[in-house]
PDB file of C-alpha atoms in Angstrom:
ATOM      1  CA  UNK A   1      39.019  30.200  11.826  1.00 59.00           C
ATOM      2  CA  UNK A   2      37.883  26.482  12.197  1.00 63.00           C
ATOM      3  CA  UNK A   3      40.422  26.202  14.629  1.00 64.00           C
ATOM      4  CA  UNK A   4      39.929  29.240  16.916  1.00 64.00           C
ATOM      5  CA  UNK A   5      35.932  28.302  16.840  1.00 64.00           C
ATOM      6  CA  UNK A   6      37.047  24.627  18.488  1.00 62.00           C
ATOM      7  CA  UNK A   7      39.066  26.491  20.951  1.00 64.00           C
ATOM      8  CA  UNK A   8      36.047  28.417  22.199  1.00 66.00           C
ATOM      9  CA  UNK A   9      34.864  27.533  25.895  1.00 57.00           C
ATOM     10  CA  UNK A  10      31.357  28.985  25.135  1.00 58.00           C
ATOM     11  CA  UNK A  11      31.056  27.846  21.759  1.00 58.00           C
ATOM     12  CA  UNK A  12      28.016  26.947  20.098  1.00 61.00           C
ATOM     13  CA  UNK A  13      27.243  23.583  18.558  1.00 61.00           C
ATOM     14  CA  UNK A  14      24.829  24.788  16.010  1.00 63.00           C
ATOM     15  CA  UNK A  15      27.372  27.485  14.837  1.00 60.00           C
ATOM     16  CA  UNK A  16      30.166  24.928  14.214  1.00 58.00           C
ATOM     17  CA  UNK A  17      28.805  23.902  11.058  1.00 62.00           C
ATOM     18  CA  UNK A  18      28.757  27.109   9.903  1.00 62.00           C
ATOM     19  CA  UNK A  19      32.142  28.156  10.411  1.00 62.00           C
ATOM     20  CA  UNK A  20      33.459  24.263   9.426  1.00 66.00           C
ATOM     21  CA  UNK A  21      35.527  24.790   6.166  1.00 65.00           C
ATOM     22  CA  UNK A  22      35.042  22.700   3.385  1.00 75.00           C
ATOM     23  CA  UNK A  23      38.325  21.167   2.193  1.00 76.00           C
ATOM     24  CA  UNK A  24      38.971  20.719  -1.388  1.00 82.00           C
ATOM     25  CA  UNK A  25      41.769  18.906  -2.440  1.00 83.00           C
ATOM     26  CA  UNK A  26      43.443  18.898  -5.711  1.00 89.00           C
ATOM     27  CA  UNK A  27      45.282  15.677  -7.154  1.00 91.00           C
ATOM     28  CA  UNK A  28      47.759  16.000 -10.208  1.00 93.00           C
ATOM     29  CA  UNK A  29      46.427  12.822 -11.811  1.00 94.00           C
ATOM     30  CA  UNK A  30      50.063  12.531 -13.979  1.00 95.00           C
ATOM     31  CA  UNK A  31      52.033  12.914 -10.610  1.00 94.00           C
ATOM     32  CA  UNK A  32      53.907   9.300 -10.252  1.00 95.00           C
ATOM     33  CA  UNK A  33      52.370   8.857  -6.917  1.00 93.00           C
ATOM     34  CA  UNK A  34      48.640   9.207  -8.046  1.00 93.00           C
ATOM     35  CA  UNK A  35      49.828   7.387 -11.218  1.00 95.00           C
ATOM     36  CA  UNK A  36      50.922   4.096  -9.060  1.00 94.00           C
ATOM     37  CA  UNK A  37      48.412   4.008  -6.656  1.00 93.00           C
ATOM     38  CA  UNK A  38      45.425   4.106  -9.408  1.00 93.00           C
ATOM     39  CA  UNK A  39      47.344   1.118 -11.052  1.00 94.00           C
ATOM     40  CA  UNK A  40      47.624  -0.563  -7.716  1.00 92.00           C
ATOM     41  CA  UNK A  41      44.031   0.236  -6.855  1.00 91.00           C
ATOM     42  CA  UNK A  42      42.573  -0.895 -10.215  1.00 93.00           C
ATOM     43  CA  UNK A  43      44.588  -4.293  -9.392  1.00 93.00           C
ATOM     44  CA  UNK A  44      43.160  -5.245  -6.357  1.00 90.00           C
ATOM     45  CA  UNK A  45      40.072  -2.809  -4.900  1.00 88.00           C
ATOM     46  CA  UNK A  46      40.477  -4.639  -1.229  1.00 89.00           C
ATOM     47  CA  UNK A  47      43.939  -4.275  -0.556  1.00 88.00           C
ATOM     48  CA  UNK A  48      44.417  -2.603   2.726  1.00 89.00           C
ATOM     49  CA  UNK A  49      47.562  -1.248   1.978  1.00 89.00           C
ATOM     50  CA  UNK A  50      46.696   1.167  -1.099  1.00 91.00           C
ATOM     51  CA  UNK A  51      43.767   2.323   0.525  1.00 91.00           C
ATOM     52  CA  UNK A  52      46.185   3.072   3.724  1.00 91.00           C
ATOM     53  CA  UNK A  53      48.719   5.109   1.264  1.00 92.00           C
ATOM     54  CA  UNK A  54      45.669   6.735  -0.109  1.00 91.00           C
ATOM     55  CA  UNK A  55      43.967   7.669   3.332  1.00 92.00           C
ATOM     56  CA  UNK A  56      47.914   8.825   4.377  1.00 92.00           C
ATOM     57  CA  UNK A  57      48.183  11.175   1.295  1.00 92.00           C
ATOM     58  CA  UNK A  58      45.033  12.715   1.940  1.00 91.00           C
ATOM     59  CA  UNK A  59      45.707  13.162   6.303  1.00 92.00           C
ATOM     60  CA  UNK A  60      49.128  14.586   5.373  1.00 92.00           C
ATOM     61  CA  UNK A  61      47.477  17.223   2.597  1.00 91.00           C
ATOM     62  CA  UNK A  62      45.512  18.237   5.796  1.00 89.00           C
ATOM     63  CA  UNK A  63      47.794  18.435   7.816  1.00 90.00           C
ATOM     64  CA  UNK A  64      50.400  20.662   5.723  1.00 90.00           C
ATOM     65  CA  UNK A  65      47.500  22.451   4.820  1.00 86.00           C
ATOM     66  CA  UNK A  66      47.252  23.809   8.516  1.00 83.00           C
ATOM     67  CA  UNK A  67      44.022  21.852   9.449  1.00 82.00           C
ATOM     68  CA  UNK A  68      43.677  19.720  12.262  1.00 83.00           C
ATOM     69  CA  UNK A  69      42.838  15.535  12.396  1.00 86.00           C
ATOM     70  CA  UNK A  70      39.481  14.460  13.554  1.00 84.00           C
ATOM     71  CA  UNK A  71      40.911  11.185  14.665  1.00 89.00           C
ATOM     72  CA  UNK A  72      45.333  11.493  14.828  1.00 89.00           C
ATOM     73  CA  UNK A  73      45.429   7.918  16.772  1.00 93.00           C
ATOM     74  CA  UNK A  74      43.621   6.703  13.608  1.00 92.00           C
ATOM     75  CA  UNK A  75      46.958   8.534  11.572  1.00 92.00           C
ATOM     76  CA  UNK A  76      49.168   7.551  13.930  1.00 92.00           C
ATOM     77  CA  UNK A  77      48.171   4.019  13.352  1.00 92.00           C
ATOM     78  CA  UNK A  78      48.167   3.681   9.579  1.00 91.00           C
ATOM     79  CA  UNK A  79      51.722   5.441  10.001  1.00 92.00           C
ATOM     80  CA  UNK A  80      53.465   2.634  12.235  1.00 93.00           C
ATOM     81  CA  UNK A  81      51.198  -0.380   9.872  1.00 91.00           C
ATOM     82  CA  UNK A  82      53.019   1.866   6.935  1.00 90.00           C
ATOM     83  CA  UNK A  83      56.580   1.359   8.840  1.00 92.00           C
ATOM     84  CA  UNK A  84      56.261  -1.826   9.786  1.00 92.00           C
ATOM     85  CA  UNK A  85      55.459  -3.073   6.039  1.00 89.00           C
ATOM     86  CA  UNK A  86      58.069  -1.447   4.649  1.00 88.00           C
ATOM     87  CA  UNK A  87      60.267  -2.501   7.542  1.00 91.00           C
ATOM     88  CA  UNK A  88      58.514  -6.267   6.676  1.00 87.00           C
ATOM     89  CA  UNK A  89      57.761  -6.517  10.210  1.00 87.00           C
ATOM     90  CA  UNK A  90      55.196  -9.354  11.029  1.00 81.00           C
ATOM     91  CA  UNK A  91      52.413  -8.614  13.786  1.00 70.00           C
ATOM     92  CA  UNK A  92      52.656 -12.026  15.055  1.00 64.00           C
ATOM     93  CA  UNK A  93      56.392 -11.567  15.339  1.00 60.00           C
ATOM     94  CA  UNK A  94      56.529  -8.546  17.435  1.00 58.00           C
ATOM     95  CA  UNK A  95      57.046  -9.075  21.187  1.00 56.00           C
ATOM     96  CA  UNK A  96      55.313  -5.983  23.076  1.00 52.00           C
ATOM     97  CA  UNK A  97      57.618  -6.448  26.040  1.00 51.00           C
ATOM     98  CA  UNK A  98      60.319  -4.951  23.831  1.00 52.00           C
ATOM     99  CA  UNK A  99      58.533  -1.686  24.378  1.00 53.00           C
ATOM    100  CA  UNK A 100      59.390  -1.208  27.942  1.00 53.00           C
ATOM    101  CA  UNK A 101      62.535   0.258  29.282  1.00 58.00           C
ATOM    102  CA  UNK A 102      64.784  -2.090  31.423  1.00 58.00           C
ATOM    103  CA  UNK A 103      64.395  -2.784  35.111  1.00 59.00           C
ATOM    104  CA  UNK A 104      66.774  -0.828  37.073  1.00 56.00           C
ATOM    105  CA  UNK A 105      68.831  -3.129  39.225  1.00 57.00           C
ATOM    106  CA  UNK A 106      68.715  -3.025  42.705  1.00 55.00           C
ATOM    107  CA  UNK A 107      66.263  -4.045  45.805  1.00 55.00           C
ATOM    108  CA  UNK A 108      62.873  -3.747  45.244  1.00 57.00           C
ATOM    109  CA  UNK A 109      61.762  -1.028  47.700  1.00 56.00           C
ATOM    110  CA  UNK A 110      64.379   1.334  47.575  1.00 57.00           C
ATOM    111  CA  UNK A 111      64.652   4.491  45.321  1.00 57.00           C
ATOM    112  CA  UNK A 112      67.473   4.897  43.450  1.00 57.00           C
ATOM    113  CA  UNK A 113      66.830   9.121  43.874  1.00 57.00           C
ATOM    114  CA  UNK A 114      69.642   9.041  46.150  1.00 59.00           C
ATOM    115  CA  UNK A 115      72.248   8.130  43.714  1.00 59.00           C
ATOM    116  CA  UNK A 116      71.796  11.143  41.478  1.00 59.00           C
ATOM    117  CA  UNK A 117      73.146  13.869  44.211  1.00 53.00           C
TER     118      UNK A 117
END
């Protein structure tokens, strides 16, 4: 319902908090995964990391619940820091270049269209 009541062109704003569903979410506090990440937690209270797996567990509950992200850049971004640790990928070593897909050889001006026919 929360997400047909976004979709509406005429909506109301005072009506969305209304309709907003509250989410409850239930933790297994003997699951391995809540067991690791209290002991990591307890360890060190500013690591970025733990608080990253713990913000991931609770964006993916959402998400395979069938609710929407507020802010899925936000995800998306704790997702590739996630990869990139356990890839042990350095910021500083990245080269953003990398990124872009190679030049296609040729003279400058002309279109390379013509080729594909």
């Amino acid at each position: 319902m929360e997400r047909i009541m976004k979709a509406q062109a005429l909506r109301d704003s005072s009506m969305t908090s209304y309709m907003i569903s509250k989410k409850t979410m239930e933790v297994n506090p003997k699951h391995p995964i809540v067991v690791e990440l209290k002991k990591k937690s307890d360890a060190d209270k500013s690591d970025k990391t733990v608080k990253d797996l713990i913000w991931l567990l609770f964006e993916t509950s959402l998400l395979t619940s069938g609710f929407s992200l507020d802010e899925p850049n936000v995800f998306s971004n704790r997702i590739h820091r996630m990869i990139k640790l356990g890839l042990s990928i350095d910021e500083d070593d990245m080269d953003l270049d990398d990124d872009m897909p190679p030049e296609l050889e040729g003279e400058e001006g002309t279109s390379n269209m013509e080729d594909v026919d």
